[in-house]
Coordinates of C-alpha atoms in Angstrom, one line a residue:
X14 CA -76.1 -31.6 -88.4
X15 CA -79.2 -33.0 -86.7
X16 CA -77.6 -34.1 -84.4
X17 CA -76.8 -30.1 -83.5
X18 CA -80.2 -28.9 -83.9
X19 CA -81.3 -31.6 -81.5
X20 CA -78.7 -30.3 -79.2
X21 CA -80.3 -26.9 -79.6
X22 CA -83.8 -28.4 -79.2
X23 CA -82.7 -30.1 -75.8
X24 CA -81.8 -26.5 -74.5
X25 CA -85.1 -25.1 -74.6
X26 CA -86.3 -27.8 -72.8
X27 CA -86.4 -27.6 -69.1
X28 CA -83.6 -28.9 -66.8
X29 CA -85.7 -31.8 -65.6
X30 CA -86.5 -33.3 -69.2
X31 CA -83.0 -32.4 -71.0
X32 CA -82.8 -36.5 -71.9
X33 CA -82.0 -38.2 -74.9
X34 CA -85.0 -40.4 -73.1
X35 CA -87.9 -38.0 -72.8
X36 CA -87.1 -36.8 -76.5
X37 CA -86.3 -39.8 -78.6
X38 CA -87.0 -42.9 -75.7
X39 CA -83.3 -43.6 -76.5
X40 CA -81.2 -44.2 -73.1
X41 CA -78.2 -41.7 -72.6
X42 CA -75.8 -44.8 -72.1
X43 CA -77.0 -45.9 -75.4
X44 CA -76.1 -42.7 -77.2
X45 CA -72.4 -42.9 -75.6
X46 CA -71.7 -46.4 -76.9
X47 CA -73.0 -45.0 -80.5
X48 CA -71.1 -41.9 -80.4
X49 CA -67.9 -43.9 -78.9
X50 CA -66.5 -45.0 -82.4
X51 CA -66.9 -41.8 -84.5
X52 CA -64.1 -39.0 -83.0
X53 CA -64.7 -36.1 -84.5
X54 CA -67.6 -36.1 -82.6
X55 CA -65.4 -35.7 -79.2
X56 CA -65.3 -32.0 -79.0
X57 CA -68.8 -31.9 -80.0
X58 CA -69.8 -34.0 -77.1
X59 CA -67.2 -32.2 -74.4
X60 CA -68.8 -29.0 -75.3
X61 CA -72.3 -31.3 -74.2
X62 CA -71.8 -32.3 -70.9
X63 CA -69.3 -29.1 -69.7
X64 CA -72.4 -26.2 -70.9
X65 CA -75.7 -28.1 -70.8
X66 CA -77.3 -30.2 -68.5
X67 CA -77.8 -32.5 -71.1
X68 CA -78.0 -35.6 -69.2
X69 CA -79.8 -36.4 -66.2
X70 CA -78.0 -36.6 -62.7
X71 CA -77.8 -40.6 -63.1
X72 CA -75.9 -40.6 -66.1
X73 CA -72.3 -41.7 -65.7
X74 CA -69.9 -41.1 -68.7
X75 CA -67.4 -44.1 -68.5
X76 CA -63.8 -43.4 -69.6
X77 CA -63.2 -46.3 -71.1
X78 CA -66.4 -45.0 -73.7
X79 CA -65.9 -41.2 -74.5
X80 CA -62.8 -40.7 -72.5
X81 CA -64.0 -37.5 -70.6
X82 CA -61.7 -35.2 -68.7
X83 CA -62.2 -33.4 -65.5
X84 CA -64.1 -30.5 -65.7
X85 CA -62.9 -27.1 -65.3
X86 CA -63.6 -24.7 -62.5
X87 CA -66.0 -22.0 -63.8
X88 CA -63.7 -18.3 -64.5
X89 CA -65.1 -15.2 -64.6
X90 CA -63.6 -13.2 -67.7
X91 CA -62.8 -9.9 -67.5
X92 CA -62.7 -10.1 -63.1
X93 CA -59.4 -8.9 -61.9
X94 CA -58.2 -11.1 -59.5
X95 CA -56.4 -9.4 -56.3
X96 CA -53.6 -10.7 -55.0
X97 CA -53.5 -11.3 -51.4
X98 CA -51.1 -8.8 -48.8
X99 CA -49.2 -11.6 -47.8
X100 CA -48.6 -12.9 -51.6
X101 CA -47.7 -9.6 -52.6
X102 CA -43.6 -9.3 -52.9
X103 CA -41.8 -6.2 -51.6
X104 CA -39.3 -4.9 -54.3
X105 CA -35.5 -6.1 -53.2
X106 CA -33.6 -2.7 -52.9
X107 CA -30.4 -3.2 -50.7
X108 CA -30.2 0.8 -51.4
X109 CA -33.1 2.1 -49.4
X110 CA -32.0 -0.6 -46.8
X111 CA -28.9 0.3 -46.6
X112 CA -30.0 4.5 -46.3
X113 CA -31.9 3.4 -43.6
X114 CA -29.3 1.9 -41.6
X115 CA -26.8 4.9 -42.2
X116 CA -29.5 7.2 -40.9
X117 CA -30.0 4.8 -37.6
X118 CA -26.2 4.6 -36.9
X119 CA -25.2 8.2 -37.7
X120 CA -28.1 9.5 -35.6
X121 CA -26.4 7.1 -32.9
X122 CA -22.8 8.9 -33.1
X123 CA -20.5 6.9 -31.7
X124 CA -22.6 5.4 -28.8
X125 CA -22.4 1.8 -29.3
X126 CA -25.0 1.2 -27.2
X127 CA -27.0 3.5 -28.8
X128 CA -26.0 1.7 -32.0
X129 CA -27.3 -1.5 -30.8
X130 CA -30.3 -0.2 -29.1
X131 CA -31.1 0.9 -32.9
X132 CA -29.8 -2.3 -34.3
X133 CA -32.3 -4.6 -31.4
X134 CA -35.5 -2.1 -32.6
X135 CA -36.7 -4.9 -34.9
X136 CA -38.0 -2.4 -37.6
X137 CA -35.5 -3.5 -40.3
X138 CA -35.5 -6.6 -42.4
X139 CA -32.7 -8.4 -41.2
X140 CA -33.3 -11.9 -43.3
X141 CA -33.5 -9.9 -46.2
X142 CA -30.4 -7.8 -46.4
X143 CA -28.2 -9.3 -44.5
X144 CA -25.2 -8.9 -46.6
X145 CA -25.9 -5.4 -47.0
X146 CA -26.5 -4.8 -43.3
X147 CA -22.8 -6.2 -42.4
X148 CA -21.7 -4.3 -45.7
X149 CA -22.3 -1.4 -43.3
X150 CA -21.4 -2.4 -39.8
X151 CA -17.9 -3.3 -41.6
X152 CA -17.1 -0.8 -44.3
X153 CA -20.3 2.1 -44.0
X154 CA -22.0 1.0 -47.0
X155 CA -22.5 -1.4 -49.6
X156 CA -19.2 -3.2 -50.8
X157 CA -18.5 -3.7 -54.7
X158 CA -16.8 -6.6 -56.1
X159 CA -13.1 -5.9 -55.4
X160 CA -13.9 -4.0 -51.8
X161 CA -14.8 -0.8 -53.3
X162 CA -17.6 1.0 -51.8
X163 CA -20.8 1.8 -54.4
X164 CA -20.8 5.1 -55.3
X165 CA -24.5 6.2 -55.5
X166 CA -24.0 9.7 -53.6
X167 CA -25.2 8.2 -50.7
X168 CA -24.0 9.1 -47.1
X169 CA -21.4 6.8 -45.4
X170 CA -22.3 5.3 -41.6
X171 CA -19.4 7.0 -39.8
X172 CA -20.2 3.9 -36.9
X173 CA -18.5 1.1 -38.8
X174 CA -15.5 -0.9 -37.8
X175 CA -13.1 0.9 -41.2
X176 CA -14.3 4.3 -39.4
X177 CA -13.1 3.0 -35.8
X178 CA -9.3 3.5 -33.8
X179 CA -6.7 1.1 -34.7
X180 CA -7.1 -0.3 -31.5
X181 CA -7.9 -3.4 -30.0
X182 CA -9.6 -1.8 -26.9
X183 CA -11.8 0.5 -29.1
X184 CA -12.9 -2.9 -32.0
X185 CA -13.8 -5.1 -28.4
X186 CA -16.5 -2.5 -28.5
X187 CA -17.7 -3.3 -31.9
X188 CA -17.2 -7.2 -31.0
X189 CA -19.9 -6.5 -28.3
X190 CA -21.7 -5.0 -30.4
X191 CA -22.1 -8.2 -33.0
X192 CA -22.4 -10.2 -30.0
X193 CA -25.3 -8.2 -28.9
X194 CA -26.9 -7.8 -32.3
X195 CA -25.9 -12.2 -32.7
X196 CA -27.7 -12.5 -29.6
X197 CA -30.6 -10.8 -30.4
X198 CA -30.9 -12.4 -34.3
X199 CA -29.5 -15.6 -33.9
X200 CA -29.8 -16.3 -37.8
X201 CA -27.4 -13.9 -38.6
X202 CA -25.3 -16.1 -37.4
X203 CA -24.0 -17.7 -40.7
X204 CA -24.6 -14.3 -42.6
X205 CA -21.9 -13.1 -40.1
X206 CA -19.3 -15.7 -41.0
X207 CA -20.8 -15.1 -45.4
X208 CA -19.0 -12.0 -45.1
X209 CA -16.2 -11.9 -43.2
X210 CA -15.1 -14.5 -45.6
X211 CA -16.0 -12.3 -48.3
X212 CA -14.6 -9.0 -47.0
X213 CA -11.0 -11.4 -46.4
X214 CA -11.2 -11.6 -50.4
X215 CA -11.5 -7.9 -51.0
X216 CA -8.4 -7.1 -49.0
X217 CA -6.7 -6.1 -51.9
X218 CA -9.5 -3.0 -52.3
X219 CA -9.3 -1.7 -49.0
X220 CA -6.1 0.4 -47.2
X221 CA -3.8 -0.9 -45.1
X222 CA -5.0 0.9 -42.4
X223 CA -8.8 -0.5 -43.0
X224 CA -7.0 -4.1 -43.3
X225 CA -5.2 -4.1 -39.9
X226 CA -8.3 -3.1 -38.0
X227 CA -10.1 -5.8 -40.1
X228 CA -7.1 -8.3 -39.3
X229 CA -7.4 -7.4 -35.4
X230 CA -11.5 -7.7 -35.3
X231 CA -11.0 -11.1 -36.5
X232 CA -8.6 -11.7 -34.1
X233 CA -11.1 -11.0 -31.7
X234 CA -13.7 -13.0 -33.4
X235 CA -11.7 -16.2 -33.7
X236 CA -10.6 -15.7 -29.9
X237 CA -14.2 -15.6 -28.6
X238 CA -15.2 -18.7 -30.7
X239 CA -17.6 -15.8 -33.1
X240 CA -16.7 -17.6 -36.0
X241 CA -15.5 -20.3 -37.6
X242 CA -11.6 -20.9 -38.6
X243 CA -13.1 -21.5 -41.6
X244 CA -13.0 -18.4 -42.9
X245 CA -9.6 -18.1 -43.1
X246 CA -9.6 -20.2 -46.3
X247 CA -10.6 -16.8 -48.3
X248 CA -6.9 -15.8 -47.1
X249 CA -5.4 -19.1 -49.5
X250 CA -6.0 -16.9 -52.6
X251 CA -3.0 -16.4 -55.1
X252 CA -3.7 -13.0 -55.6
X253 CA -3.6 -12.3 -51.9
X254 CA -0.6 -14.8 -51.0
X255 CA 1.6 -13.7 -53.9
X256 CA 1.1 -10.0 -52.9
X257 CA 2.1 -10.6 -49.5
X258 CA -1.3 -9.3 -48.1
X259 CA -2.6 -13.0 -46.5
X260 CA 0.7 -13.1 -44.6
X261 CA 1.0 -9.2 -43.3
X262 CA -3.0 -10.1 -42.2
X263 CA -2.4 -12.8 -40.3
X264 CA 0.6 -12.1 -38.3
X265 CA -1.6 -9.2 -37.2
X266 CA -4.7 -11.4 -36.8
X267 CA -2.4 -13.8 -34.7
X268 CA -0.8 -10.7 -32.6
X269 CA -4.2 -10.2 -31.3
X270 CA -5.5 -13.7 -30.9
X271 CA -2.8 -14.3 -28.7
X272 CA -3.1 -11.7 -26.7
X273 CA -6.4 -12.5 -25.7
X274 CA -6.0 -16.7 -25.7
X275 CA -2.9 -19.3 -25.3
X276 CA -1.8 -21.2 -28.0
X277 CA -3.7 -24.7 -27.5
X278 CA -6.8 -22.3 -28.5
X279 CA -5.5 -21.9 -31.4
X280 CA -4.1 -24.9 -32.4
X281 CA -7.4 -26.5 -31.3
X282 CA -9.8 -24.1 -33.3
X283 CA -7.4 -24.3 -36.4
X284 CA -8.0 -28.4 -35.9
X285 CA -11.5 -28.2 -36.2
X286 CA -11.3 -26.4 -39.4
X287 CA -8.6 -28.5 -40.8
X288 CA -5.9 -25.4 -41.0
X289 CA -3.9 -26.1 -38.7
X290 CA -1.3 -27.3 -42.0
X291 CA -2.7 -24.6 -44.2
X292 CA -0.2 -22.1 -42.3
X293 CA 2.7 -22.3 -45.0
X294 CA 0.7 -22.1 -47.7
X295 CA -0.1 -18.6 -47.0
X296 CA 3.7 -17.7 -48.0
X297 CA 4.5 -16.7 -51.7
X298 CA 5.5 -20.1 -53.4
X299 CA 9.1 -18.9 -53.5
X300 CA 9.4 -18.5 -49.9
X301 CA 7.4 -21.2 -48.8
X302 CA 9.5 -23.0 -46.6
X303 CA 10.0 -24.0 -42.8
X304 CA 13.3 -21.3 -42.3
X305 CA 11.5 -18.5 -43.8
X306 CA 8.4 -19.5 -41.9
X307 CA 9.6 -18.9 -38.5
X308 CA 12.2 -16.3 -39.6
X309 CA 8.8 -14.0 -40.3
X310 CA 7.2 -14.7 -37.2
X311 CA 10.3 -14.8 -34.7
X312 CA 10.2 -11.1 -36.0
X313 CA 7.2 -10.5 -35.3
X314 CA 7.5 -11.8 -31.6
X315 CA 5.2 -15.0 -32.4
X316 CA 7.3 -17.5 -31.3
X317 CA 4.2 -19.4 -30.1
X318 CA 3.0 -19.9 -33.7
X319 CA 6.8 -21.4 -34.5
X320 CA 6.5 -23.2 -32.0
X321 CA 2.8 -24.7 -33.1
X322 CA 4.4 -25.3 -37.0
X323 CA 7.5 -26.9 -35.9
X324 CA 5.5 -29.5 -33.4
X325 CA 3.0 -29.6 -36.4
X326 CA 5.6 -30.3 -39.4
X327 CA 7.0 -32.7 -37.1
X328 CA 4.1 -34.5 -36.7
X329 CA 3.5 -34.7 -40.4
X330 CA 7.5 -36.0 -41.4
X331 CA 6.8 -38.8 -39.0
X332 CA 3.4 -40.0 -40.4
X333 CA 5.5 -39.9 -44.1
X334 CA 8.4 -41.9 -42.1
X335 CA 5.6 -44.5 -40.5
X336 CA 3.9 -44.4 -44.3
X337 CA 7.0 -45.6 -46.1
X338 CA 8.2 -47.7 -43.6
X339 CA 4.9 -49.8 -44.1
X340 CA 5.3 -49.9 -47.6
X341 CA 8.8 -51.5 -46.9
X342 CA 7.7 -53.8 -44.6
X343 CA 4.8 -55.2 -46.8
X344 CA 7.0 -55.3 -49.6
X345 CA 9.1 -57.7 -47.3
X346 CA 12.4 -55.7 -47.6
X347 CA 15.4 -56.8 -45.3
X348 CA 16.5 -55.1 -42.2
X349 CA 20.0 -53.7 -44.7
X350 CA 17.7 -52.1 -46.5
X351 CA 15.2 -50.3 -43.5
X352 CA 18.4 -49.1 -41.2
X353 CA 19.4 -46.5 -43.5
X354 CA 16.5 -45.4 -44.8
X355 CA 15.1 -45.0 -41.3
X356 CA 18.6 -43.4 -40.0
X357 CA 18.3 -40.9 -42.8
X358 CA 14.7 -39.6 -42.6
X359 CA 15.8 -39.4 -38.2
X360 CA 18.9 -37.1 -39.5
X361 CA 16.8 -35.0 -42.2
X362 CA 13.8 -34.3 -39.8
X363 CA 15.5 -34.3 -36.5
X364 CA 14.0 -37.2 -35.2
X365 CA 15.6 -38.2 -31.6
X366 CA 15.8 -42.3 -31.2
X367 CA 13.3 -42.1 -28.5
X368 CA 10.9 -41.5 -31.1
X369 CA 12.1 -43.1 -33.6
X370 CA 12.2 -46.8 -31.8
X371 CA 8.8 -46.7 -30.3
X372 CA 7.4 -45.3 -33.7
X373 CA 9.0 -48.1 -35.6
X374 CA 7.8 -50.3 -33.1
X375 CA 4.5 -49.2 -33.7
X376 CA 4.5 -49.6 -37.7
X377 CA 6.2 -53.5 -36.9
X378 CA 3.1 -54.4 -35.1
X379 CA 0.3 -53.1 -37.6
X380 CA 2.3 -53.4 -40.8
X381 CA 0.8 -57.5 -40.0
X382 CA -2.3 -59.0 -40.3
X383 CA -2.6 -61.1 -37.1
X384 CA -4.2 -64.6 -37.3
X385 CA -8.1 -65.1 -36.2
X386 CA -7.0 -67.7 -34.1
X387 CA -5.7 -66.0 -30.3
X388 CA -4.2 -69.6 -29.7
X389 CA -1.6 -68.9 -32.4
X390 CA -0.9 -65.0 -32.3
X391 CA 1.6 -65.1 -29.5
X392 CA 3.8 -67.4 -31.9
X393 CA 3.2 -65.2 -34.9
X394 CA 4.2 -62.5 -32.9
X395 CA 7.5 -63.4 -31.8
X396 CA 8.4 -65.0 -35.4
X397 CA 7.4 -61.3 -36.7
X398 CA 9.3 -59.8 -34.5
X399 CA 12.4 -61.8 -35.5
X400 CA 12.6 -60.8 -38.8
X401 CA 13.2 -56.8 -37.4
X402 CA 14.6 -57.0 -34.5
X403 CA 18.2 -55.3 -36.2
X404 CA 16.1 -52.5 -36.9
X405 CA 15.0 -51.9 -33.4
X406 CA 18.6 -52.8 -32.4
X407 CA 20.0 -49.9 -34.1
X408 CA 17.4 -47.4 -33.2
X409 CA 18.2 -48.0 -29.3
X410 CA 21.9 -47.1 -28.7
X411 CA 20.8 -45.3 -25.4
X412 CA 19.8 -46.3 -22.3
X413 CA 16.5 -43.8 -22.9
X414 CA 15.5 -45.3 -26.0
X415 CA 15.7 -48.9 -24.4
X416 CA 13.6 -48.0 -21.8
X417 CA 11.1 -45.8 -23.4
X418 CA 10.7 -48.6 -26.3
X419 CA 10.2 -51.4 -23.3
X420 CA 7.7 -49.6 -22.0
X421 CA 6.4 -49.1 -25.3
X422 CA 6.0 -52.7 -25.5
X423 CA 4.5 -53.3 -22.0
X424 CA 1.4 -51.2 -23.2
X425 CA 0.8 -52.7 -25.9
X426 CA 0.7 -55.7 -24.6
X427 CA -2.0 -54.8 -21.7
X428 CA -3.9 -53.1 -25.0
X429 CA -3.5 -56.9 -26.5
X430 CA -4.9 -59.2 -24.3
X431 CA -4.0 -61.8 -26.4
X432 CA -0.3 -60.8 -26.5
X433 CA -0.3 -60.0 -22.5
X434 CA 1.3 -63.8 -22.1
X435 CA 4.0 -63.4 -24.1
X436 CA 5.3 -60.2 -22.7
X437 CA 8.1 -62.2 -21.2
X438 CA 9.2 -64.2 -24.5
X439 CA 9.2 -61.0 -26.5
X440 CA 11.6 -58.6 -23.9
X441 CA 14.0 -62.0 -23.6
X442 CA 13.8 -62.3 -27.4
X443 CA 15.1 -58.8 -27.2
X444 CA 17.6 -59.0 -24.6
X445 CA 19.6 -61.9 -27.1
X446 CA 19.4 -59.3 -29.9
X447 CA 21.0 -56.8 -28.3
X448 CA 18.1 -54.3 -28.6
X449 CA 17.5 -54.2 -24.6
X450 CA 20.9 -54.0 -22.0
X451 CA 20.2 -56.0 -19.1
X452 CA 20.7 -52.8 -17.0
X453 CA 17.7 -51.3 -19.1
X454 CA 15.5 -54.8 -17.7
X455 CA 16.7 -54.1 -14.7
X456 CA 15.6 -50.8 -14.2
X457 CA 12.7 -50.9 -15.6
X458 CA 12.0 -54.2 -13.0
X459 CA 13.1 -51.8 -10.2
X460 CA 11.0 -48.4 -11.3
X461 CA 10.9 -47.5 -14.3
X462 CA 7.8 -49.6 -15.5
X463 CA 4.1 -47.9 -16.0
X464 CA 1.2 -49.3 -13.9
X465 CA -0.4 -50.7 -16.8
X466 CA -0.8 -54.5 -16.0
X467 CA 2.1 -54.1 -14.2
X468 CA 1.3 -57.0 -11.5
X469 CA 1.0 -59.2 -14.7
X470 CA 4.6 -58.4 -16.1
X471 CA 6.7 -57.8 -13.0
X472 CA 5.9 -61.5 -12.6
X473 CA 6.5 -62.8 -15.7
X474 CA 9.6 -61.1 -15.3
X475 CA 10.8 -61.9 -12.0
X476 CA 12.5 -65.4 -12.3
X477 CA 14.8 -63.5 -15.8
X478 CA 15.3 -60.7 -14.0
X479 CA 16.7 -62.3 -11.0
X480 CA 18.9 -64.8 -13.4
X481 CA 19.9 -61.5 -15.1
X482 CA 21.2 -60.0 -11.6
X483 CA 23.0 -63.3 -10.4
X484 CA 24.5 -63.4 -13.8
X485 CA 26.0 -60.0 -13.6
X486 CA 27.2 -60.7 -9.9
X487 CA 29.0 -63.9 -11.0
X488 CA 30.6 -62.3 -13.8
X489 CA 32.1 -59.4 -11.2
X490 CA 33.5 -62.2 -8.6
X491 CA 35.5 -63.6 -12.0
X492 CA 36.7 -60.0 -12.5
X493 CA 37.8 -60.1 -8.8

């Protein structure tokens, strides 16, 4: 309590002599230290030194005494505070953005330059709504979950793509008009791809008539690189697949992609977004195989994309050939047991023995870990290559296989420096295991051979092929 009305006292001093020091000749550092250990004064003293100058500008209240806090920046009550223009946030309404497009585009008719000399005017917040602006380019308005248009009473854009022709000629026009409009706004880039994906989903809401000129605009997309293959992942749903609606899209999608690219554009662009083995999948599970695959699009006059799924499944039974044929090999199985196994997966995926040698030759030679040492993996080479030999042997029963496998082997020899030496020992090694015919050596001595490292190998060859040729014309003066 005096302590208070000594407070009260100070105040009516004047600012210069508000000190513990002029009133009582006690030092302010002196009153902290007594005032430290008692703690209900600490609100008592905050209230001090935050509304009175109570101490003189020297004074320094430590932490470690009164454990003081930061002051707090002086507020003005009852003040409204005005928020600046730029703080300020505009109210999200897709409606009145969309009305304003609607009016642009109807005013425009069916101009497309018109249309885009409305769309490049800058005046509209693309950032913003840009779902709601391709909303409108694509359907006339904004698009419900499902596909269906919102019904607010609100006017439709008659320039959209669902209120073009069925035509490819007439949707090139609205391709150059998101080109333009792409051009102009480059980040609506991604938007662009954001809703084709999403208007793919919603096929189901729209008619077929709406669906076939969205199917042929993608087309048209996908052939001028405008989008991603990506996108086509929306068409995997199992509500679309099972009702047939994925498939009927994209033979139409394809139909049109063709017609403006070749087929190594679309197996390429398909790549690079990992589809290009997505293609069966988009058949109802009880039709999902290779036969009904190319029945559908043989009759569609695709023969191209047959084509592209046969090479492709092709390609995939021969890495699940090479796969278990590795497992075999590490699980050091005999040659009785790989001949049949490989014979039967060549007769179930119509795999010629052209193939088949060279690709077993290839899954010999990495199914081994070679030896750090290049001094001893020449040996370790030709002792592996013992051991399956058989194999090889009754993969080549054609003078084409031979050759295409002893090829095979010459380039992988000039890709294995180390092995480059023993070129000779391996194609002799051969030659007593009946894999390679000495007409097969012969011919590829002659011409046959590839010019890799061929000056290497033609004369490692030379002295067995010429014993091979004075063999065979000893053995026709016996005949004689």
């Amino acid at each position: 309590r005096r302590l208070t009305y000594l407070c009260e006292f100070t105040c009516l001093l004047p600012v210069k002599t508000r000190c513990f020091k002029h009133i009582c000749g006690v030092s302010s550092s002196a009153v902290c230290k007594a005032l430290t250990p008692v703690l209900h004064f600490r609100t008592l003293l905050k209230f001090f030194f935050k509304k009175t100058h109570f101490f003189c500008s020297n004074t320094r209240f430590h932490e470690g005494h009164c454990m003081s806090q930061k002051a707090e920046k002086p507020v003005l009550q009852g003040q409204r505070i005005k928020t600046r223009k730029r703080d300020e946030k505009e109210k999200f309404s897709p409606a009145q953005f969309r009305d304003s497009v609607v009016k642009g585009l109807n005013d425009a008719g069916k101009d497309l330059d018109q249309v885009s000399k409305f769309l490049d005017g800058g005046k509209l917040d693309y950032r913003r709504y840009s779902e709601t602006l391709f909303d409108t380019l694509f359907a006339g308005g904004i698009l419900a979950p499902g596909g269906f248009l919102v019904e607010d009473g609100a006017e439709r854009a008659e320039c959209c793509v669902f209120q073009s022709e069925d035509s490819v000629k007439a949707l090139k026009l609205y391709n150059e008009m998101f080109c333009k409009l792409i051009r102009r706004y480059k980040y609506l880039e991604k938007p662009l791809c954001d809703e084709v994906k999403k208007v793919l989903m919603f096929l189901k809401g729209f008619t077929e008539e709406e669906r076939s000129k969205l199917a042929k605009i993608t087309g048209i997309f996908l052939a001028n690189g405008f989008i991603p293959a990506t996108v086509l992942n929306s068409l995997l749903e199992d509500q679309l697949v099972k009702l047939g609606l994925a498939l009927d899209f994209t033979t139409i999608m394809f139909s049109t992609w063709l017609a403006e690219r070749d087929i190594n554009h679309i197996y390429s662009t398909l790549k690079r977004a990992n589809m290009e083995g997505k293609l069966l999948l988009l058949f109802p599970l009880n039709k999902r195989t290779q036969e009904n695959f190319e029945k559908h699009f043989s009759a569609a006059g695709l023969n191209a994309i047959c084509d592209y799924q046969r090479a492709h499944q092709s390609s995939e039974d021969k890495k699940e050939l090479k796969s278990e044929l590795e497992e075999m090999i590490k699980n050091e199985e005999n040659s009785s047991e790989i001949i049949p196994f490989v014979k039967d997966q060549m007769k179930k995926n119509n795999i010629g023995e052209s193939e088949a040698c060279v690709l077993v030759w290839n899954t010999i030679m990495n199914a081994v870990e070679w030896n750090k040492k290049e001094e001893l993996v020449a040996e370790q080479a030709v002792k592996h290559l013992q051991l399956y030999a058989p194999v090889l042997a009754a993969l080549t029963n054609s003078h084409k296989s031979e050759l295409s496998l002893m090829c095979k082997v010459q380039n992988y020899c000039f890709s294995n420096i180390h092995l480059m030496k023993v070129f000779q020992r391996i194609i002799v090694l051969f030659y007593h295991a009946d894999v390679l015919s000495e007409d097969t050596i012969i011919k590829w001595y002659k011409e046959a051979h590839t010019n890799k490292g061929k000056s290497v190998f033609l004369e490692q060859m030379k002295s067995f092929v010429e014993w091979l040729e004075n063999a065979e014309e000893e053995s026709d003066e016996e005949e004689d």
